[in-house]
PDB file of C-alpha atoms in Angstrom:
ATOM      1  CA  UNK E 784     -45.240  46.599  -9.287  1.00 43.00           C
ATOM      2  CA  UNK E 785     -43.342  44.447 -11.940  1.00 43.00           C
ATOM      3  CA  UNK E 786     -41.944  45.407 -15.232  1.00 45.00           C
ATOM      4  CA  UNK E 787     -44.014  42.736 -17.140  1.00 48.00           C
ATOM      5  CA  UNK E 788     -47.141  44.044 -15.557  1.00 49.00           C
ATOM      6  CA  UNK E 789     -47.448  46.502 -18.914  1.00 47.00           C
ATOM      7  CA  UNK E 790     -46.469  44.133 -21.273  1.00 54.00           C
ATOM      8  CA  UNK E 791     -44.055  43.207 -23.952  1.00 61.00           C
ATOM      9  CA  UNK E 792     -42.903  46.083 -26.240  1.00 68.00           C
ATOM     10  CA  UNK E 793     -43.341  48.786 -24.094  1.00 75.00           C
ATOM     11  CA  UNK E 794     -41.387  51.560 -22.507  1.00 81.00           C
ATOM     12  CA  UNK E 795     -40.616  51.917 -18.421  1.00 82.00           C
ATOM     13  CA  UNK E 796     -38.175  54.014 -16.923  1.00 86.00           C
ATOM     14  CA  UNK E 797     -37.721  55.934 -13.648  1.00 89.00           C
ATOM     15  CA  UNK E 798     -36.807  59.664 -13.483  1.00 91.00           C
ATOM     16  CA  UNK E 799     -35.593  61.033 -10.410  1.00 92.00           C
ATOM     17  CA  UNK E 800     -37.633  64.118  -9.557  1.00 94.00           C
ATOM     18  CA  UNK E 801     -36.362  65.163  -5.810  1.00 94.00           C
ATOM     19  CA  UNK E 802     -32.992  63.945  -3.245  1.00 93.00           C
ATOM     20  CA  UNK E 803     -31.716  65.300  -0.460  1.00 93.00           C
ATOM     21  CA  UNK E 804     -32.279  65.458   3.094  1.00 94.00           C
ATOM     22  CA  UNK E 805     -36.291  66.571   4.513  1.00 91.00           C
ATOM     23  CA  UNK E 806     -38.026  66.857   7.111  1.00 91.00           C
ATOM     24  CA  UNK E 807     -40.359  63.885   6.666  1.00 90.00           C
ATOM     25  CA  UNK E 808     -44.053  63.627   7.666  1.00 90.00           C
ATOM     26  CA  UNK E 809     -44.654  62.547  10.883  1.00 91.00           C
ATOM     27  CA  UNK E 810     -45.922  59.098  10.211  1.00 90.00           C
ATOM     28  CA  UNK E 811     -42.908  58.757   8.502  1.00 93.00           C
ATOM     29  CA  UNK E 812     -40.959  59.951  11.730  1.00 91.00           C
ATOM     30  CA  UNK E 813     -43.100  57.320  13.617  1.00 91.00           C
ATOM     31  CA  UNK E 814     -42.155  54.068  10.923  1.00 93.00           C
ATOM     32  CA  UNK E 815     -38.448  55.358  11.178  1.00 94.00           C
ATOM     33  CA  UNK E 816     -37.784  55.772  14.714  1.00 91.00           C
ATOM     34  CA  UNK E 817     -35.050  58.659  13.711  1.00 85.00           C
ATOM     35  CA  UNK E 818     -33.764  61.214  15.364  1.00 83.00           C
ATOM     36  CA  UNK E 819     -31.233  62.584  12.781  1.00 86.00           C
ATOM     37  CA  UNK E 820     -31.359  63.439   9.691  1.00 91.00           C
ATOM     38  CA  UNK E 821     -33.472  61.563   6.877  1.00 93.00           C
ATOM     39  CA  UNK E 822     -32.687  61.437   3.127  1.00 93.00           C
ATOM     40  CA  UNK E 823     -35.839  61.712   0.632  1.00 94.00           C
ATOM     41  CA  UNK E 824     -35.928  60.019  -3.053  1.00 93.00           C
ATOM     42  CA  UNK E 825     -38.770  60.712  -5.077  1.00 94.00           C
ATOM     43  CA  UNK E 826     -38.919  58.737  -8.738  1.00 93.00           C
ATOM     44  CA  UNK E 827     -41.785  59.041 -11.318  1.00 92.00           C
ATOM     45  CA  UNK E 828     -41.883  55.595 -13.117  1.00 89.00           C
ATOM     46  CA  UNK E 829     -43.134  56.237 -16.557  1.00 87.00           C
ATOM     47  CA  UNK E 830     -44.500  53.733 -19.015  1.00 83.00           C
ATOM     48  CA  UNK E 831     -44.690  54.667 -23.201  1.00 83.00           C
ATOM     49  CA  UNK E 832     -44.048  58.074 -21.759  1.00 85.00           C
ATOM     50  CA  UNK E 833     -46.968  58.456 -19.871  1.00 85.00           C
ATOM     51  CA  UNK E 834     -46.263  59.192 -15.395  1.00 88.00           C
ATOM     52  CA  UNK E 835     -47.565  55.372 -14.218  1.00 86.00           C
ATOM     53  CA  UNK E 836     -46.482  56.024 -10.539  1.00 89.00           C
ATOM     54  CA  UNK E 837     -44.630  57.919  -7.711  1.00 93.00           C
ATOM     55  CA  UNK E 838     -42.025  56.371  -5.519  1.00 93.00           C
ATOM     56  CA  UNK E 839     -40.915  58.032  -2.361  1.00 94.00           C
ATOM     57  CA  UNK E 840     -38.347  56.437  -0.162  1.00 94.00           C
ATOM     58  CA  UNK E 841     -37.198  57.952   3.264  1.00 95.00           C
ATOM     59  CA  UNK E 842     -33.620  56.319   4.865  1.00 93.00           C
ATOM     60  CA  UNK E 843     -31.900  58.073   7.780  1.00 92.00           C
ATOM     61  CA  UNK E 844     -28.936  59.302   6.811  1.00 89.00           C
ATOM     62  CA  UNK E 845     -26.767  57.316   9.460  1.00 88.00           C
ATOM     63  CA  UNK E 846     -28.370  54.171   7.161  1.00 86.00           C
ATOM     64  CA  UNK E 847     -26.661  54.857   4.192  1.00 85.00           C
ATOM     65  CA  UNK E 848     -23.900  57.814   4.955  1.00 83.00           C
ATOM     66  CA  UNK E 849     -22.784  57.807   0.974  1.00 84.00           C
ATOM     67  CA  UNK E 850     -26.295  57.476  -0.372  1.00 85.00           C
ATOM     68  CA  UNK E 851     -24.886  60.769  -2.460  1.00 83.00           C
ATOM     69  CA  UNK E 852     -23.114  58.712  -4.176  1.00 83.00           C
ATOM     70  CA  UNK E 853     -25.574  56.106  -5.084  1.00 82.00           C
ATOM     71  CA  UNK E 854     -27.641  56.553  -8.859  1.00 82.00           C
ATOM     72  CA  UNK E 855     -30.925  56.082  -6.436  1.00 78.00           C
ATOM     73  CA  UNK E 856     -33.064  55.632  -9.555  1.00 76.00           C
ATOM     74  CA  UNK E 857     -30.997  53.712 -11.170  1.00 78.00           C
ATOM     75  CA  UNK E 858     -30.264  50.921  -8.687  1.00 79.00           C
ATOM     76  CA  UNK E 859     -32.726  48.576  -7.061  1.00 82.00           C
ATOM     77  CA  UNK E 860     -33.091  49.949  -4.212  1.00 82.00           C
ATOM     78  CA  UNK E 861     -33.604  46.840  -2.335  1.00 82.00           C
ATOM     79  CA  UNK E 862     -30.091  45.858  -3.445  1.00 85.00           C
ATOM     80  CA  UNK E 863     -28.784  49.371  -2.602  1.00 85.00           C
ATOM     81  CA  UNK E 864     -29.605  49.290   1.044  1.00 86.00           C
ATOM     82  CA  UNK E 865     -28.432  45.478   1.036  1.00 85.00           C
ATOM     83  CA  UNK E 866     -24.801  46.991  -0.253  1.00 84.00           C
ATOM     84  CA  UNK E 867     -24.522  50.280   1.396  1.00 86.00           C
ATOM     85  CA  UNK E 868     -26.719  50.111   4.635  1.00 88.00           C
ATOM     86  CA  UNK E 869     -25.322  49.766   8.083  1.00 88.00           C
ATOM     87  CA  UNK E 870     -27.785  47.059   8.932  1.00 91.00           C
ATOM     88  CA  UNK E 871     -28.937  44.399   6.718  1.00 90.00           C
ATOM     89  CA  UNK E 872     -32.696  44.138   5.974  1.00 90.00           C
ATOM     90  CA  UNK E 873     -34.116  41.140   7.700  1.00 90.00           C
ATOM     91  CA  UNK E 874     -37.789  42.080   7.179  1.00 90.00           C
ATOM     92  CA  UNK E 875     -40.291  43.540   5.289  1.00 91.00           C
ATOM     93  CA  UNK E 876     -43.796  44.691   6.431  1.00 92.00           C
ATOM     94  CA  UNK E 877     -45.972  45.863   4.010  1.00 92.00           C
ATOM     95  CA  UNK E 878     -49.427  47.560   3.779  1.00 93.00           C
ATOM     96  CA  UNK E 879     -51.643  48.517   0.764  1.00 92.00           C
ATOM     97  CA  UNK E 880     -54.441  50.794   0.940  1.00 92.00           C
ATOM     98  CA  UNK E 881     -56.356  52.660  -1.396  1.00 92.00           C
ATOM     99  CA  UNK E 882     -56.534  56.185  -0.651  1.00 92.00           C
ATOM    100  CA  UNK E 883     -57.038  59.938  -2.646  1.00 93.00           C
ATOM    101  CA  UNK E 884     -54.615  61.431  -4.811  1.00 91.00           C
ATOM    102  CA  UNK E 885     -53.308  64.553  -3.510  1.00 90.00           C
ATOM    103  CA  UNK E 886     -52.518  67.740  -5.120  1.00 91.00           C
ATOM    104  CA  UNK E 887     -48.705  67.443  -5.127  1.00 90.00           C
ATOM    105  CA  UNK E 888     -49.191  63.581  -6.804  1.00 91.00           C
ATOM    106  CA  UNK E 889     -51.956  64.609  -9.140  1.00 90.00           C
ATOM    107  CA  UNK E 890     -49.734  67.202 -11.243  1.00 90.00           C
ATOM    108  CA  UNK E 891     -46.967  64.937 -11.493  1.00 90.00           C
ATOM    109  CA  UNK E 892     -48.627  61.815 -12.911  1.00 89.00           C
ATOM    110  CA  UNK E 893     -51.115  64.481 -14.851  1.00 87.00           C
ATOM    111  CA  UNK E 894     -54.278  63.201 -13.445  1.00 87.00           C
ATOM    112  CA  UNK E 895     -57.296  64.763 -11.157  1.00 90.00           C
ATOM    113  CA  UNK E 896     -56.992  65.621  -7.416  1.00 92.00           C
ATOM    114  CA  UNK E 897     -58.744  62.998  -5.590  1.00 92.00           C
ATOM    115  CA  UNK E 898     -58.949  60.133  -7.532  1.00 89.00           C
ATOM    116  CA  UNK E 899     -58.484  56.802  -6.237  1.00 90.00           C
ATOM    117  CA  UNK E 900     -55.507  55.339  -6.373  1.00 90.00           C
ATOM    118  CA  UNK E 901     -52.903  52.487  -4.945  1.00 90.00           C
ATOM    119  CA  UNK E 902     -51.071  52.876  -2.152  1.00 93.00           C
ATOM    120  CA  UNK E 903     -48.409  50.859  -1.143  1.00 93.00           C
ATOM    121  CA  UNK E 904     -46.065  51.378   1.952  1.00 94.00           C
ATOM    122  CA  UNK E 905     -43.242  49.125   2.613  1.00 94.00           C
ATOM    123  CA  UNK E 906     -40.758  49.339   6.003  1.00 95.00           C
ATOM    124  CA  UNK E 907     -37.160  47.807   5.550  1.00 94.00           C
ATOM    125  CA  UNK E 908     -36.874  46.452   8.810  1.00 94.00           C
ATOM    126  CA  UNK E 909     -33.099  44.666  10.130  1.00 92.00           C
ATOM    127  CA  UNK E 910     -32.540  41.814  12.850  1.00 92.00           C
ATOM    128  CA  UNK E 911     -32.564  43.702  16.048  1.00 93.00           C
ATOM    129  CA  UNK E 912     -35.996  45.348  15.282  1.00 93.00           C
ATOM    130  CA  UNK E 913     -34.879  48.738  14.011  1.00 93.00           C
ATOM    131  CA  UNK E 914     -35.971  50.592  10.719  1.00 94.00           C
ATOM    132  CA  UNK E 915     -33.586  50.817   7.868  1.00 93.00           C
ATOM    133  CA  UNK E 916     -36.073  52.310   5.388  1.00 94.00           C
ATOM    134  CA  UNK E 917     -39.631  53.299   4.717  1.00 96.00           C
ATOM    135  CA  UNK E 918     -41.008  53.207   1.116  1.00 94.00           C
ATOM    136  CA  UNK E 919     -44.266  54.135  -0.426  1.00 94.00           C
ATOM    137  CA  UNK E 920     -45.525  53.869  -3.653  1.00 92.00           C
ATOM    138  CA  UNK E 921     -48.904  55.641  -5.417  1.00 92.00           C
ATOM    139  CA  UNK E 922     -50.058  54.688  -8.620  1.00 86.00           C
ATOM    140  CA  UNK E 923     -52.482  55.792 -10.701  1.00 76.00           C
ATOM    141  CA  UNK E 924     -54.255  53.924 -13.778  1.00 65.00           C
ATOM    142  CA  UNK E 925     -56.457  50.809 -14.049  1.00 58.00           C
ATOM    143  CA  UNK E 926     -54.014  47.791 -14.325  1.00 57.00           C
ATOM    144  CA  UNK E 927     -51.860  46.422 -11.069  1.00 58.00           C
ATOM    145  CA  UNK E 928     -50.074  43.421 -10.544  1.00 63.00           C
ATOM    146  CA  UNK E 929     -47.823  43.567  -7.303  1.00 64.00           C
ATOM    147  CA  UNK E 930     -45.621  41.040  -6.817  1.00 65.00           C
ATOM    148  CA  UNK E 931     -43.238  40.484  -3.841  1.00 67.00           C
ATOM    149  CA  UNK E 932     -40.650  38.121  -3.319  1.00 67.00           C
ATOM    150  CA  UNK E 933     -38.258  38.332  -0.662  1.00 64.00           C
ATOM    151  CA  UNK E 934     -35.122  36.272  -0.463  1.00 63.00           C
ATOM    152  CA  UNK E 935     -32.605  37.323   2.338  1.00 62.00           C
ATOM    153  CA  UNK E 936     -29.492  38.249   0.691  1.00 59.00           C
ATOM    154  CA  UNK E 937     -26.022  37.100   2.849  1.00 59.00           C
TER     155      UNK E 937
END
């Protein structure tokens, strides 16, 4: 989702809400491939102060050992993993679905439990086929624009 998607003359920022390491759901287990531990991110972007979407980004720790150190929502995190990953990303598959918001979601971008919403998952994959990263992204609200454009970094 792109900062120009709201407009000139108004207000986006991220907050970081949650980091550390978690136990991650086990699709996320399945996209990641990881045995060890995993880190979890999870940013509220919020536009003219009002919670636009939720951002939650899973990286085995082994990816990024000093992610600690790292201002997650304040660095692209494309760029991050590009600096501080073990592996460089090679490719991204992404999927977008639309799906219910859930409990957790719905009291942190202040809306109703079960309303439809955007959901966007992306997996950071590197050259020899492994996962560096699994994102996903649920938004709430009536205007989208999504766009992607990948350009491999050397």
């Amino acid at each position: 989702m792109t900062e120009d998607m709201f407009g000139e003359g108004v207000s986006a920022r991220r907050e970081l809400l949650v980091k550390g390491i978690k136990v991650p759901p086990e699709d996320v287990k399945t996209y990641l491939q990881a045995e060890g531990d995993i880190y979890y991110i999870l940013c509220k972007r919020v536009v003219n102060n009002e919670p636009a979407y939720l951002e939650e980004l899973f990286i085995p720790l082994e990816s990024v050992p000093d992610i600690e150190e790292v201002e997650v929502c304040q660095t692209p995190f494309y760029e991050m993993v590009q600096q501080k990953s073990t592996k460089k990303i090679f490719k991204v598959i992404q999927m977008i679905e639309i799906t219910e918001m859930t409990d957790d979601a719905a009291s942190i971008l202040k809306t109703v439990v079960g309303t439809p919403v955007l959901l966007l998952h992306r997996l950071l994959v590197a050259a020899d086929g492994s996962p560096i990263a699994y994102t996903r992204l649920m938004g709430c609200g009536r205007k989208y624009k999504i766009q992607t454009e990948l350009i491999q970094i050397t």
